XYZ file of C-alpha atoms in Angstrom:
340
model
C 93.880 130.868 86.249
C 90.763 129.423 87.080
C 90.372 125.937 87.877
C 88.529 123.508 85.727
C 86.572 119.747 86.989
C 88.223 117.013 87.111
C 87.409 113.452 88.481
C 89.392 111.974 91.349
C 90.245 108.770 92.483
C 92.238 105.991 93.821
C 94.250 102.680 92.185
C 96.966 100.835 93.604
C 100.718 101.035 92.142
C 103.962 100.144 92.908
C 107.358 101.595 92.210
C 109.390 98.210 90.925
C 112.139 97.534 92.727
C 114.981 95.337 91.631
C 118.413 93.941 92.083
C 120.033 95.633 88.979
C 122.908 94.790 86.629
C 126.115 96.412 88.090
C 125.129 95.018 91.594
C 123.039 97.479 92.679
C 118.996 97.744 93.841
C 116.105 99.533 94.249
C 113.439 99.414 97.023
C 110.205 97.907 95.997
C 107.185 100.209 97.139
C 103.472 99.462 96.450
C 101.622 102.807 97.639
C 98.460 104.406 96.317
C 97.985 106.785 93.142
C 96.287 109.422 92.569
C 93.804 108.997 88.960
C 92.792 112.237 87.909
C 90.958 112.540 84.535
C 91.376 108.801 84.032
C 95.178 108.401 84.549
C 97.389 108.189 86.799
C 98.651 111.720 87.996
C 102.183 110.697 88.196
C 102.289 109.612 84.749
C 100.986 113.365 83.809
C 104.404 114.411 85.447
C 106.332 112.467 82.585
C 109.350 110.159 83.426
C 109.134 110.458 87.482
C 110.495 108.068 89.756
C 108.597 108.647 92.960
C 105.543 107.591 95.139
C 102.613 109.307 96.750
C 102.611 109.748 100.533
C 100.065 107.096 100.395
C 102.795 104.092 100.794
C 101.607 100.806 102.249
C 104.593 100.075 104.010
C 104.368 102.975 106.614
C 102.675 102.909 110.114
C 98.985 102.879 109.822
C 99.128 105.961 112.261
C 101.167 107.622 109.371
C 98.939 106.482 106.713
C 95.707 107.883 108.428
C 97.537 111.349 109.199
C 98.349 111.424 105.526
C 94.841 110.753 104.305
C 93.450 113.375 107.269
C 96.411 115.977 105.539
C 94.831 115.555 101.915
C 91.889 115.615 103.604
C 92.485 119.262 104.821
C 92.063 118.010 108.260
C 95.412 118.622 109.297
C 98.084 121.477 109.133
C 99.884 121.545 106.080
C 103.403 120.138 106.155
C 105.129 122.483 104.206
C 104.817 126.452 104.277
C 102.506 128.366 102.030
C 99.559 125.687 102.451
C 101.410 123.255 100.237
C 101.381 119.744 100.223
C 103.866 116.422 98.844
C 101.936 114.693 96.087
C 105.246 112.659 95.286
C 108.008 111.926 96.923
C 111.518 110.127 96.610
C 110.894 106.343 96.942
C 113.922 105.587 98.905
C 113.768 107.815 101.682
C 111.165 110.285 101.580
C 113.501 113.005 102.273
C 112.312 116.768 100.475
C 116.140 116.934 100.056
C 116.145 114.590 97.115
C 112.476 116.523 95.814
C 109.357 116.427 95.788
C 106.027 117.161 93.662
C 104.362 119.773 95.938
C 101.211 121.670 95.461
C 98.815 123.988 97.367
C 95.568 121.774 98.452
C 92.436 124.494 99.244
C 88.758 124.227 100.102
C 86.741 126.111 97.647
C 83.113 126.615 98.557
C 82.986 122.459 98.972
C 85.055 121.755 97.248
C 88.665 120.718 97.007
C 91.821 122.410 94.386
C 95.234 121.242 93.835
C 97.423 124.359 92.125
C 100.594 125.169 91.750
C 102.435 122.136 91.206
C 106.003 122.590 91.787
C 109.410 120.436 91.844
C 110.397 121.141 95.896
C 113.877 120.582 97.701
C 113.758 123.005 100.614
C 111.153 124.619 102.411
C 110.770 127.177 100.046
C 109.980 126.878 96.544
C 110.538 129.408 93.742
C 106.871 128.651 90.810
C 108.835 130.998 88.072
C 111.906 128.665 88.509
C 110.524 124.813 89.729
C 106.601 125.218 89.080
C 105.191 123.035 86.340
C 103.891 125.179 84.095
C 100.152 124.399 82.360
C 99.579 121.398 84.519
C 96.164 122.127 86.483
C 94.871 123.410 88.562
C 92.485 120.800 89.318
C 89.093 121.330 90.829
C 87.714 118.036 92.751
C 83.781 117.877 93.367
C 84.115 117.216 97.233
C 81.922 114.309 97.493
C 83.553 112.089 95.048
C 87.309 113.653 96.373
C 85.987 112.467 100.403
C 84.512 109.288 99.402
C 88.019 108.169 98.013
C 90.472 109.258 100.291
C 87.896 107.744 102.962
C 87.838 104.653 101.172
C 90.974 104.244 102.505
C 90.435 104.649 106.009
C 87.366 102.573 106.284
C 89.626 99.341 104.508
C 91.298 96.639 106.908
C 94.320 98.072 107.259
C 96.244 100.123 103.783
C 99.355 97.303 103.453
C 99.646 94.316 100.760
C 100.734 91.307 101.077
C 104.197 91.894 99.713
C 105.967 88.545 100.695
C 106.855 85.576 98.773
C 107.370 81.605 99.400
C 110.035 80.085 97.655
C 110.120 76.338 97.047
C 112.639 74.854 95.351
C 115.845 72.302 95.537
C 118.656 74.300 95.689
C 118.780 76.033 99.148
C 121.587 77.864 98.519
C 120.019 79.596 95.645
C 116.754 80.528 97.212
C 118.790 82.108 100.217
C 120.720 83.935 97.884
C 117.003 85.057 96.483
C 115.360 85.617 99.535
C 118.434 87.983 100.952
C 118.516 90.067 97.692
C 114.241 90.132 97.667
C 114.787 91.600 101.606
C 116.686 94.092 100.631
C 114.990 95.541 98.179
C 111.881 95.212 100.678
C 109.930 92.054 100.100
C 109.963 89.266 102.631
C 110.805 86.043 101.777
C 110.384 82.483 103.355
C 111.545 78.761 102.355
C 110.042 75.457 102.551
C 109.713 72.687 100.920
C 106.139 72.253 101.402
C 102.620 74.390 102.573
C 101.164 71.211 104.263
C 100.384 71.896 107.981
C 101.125 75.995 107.903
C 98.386 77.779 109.219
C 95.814 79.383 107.286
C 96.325 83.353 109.058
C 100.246 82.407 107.841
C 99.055 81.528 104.236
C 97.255 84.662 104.378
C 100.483 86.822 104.628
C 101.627 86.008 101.014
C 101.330 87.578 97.653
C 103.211 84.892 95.772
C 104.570 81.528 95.677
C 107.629 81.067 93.345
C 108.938 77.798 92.365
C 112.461 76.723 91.375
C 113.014 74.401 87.893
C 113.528 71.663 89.985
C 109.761 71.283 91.921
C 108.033 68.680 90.327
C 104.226 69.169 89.058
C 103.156 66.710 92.210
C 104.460 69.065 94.736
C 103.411 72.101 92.940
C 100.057 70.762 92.997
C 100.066 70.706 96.937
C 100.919 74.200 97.397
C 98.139 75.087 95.418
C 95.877 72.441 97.005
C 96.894 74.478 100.623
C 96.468 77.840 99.678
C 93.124 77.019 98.038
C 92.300 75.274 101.567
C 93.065 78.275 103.654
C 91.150 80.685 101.105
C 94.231 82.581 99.710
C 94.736 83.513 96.165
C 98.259 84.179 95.194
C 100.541 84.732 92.187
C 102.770 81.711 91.310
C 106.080 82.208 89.790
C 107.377 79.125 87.544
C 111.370 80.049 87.854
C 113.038 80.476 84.740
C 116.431 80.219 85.461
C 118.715 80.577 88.546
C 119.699 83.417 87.850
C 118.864 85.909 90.891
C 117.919 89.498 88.931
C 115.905 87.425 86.421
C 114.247 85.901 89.134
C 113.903 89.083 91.014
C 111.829 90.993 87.969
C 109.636 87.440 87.985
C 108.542 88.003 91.336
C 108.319 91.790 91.349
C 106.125 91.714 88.375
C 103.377 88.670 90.041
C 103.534 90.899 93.283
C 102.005 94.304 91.010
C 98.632 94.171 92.247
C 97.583 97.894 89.884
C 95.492 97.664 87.482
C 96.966 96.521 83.955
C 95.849 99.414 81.619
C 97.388 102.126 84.174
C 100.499 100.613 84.164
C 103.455 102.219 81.881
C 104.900 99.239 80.377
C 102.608 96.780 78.882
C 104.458 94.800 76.150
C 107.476 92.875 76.179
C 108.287 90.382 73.505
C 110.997 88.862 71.238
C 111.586 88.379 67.850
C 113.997 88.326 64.666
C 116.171 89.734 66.539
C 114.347 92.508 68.016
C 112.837 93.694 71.092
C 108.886 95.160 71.025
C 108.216 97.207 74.215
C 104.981 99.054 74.365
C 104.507 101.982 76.961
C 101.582 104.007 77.892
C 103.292 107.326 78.993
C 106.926 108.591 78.024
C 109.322 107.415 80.374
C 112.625 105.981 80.801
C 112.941 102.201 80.210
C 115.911 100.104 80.703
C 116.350 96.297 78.823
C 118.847 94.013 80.494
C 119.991 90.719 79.121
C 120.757 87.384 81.246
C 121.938 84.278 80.919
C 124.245 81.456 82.258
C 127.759 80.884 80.981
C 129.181 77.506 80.248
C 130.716 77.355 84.289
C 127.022 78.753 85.075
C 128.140 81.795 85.842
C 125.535 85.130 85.865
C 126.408 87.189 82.663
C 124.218 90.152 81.942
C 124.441 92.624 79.307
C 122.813 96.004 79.345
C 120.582 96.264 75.792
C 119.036 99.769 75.922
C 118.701 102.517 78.534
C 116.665 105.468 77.527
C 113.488 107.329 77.194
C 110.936 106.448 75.017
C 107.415 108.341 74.214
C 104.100 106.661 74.415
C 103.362 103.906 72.043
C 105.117 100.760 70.715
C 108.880 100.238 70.124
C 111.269 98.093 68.168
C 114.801 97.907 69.643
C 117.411 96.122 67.896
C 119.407 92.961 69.649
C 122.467 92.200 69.249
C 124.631 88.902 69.233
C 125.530 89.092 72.907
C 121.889 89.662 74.404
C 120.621 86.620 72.335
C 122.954 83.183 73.484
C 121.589 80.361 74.007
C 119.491 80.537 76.987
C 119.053 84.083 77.687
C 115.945 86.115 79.170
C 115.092 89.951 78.727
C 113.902 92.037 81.768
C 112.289 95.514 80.611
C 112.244 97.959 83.577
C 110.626 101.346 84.283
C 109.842 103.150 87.379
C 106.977 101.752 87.965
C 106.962 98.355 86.292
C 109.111 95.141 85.153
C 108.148 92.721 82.869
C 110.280 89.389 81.599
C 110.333 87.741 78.319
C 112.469 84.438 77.007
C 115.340 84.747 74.083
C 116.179 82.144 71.997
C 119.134 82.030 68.963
């Protein structure tokens, strides 16, 4: 099968991460995709949880040997000239699989072929190869210039920590150890006034709790305008750590807003409207506070759903009170008030 054009390039995404429902989390990764055609190759592969090699929390040294690989400028990793083009987002490990595919030169040019779902070093097309998807032939200017991009930027990370300001201490520790462990730093103070500029620099978002008046919120702002930086700020909802969690995730998403899967989340007569741009597997959780102000969460819908807009039903125990709806995909989160 020959291969046919197809543009390449680059956009920034992130796999969410989260502290989920039944106590357990995900690690947030922001990494670099790869847009063939227009979209976002990994949303090609339908409902995939995984990044590309090109991660921004590894080494730089790792980072430049993986753009030199794609590159062709290095020995391929795997045998039979192939490649990872996705891997597990937790550890990286082939043993939990992989999107692999053979990268060659042709004339100047660059193909990707035989994409394949990869757990050992060995991989069977007729059993694990994605059948009809590509190959894809790259003009080799346009494929160099991007993947070069990246090499010629300061440095391939993001700024994926977060100040916290807010009253109750014990509540923003609790926040900042459950944002650490899913891999996003996390500081507290009461105030920016007097922190150095290069420190200001470091963060992607500011959150602050209900209790931070407007006059002190305005001070933050006033010190990160001094010192140059433009963040995200996060108005807290509720203290409620998951719900707070998804806030925060979603400000830090730095990818561009139409390649994103999940674009829509609102509420209304008693239903949920989720819009999503590629089939995939979304999950709605429920949250509010109980009368001793208690966490109660209540799972709404878990499944996949095809491109396009939704309507999911809600019933009597998402909607009390107080409540807020987190919508969650691989690669996304977005938050949205309930009222009864």
């Amino acid at each position: 099968m020959s291969a046919a054009y197809a543009t390449f390039g680059l956009a920034p995404a992130m796999r969410a991460g989260g502290v989920l429902a039944d106590g357990g989390y995900q690690v947030h990764r922001d990494f670099v995709d790869f847009i063939v055609d227009g979209r976002p190759l990994l949303f090609q592969l339908s409902d995939l949880d995984a990044v590309s090699p090109l991660a921004s929390d590894v080494p730089p040294a790792i980072f430049t040997a993986q753009v030199r690989s794609l590159l062709l400028e290095a020995e391929p990793p795997l045998s039979g000239g192939r490649y990872v083009i996705y891997g597990c987002p937790e550890c990286a490990d082939l043993a939990c699989g992989a999107v692999t595919a053979v990268i060659e030169r042709a004339e100047d040019d660059y193909v990707w072929r035989d994409f394949a779902w990869q757990t050992d070093e060995q991989v069977d097309l007729e059993l694990n190869g994605y059948r009809g998807f590509g190959p894809f032939r790259f003009h080799g200017d346009d494929y160099r210039a991007a993947l070069n991009s990246l090499l010629d930027a300061e440095g391939s990370g993001s700024r994926r920590r977060v100040l916290l300001i807010g009253a109750r201490v014990a509540l923003l520790a609790r926040l900042a150890a459950a944002l650490r462990t899913i891999g996003i730093g996390a500081d507290i103070t009461r105030d920016a006034d007097g922190v150095p500029a290069d420190e200001l620099r470091g963060y992607g978002a500011v959150a602050f709790g209900r209790g931070v008046g407007e006059e002190e919120r305005a001070a933050v702002r006033r010190a990160f305008e001094r010192a140059g930086v433009e963040v995200a700020y996060v108005d807290g909802l509720a203290p409620i750590v998951p719900l707070l969690v998804a806030q925060i995730e979603h400000a830090l998403d730095r990818s561009p807003v139409e390649r994103r899967r999940l674009t829509r989340l609102v509420t209304a007569d008693g239903e949920a409207g989720v819009e999503v741009t590629s089939a995939c597997r979304v999950q709605l959780t429920a949250y509010r506070l109980d009368r001793l102000s208690r966490t109660r969460a209540h799972e709404v819908f878990d499944g996949l759903l095809e491109p396009g807009r939704h309507r999911i039903p809600l019933d009597a125990k998402a909607v009390r009170g107080e409540s807020y709806l987190v919508a969650r995909t691989a690669g996304s989160v977005l938050v949205e008030s309930m009222t009864r």
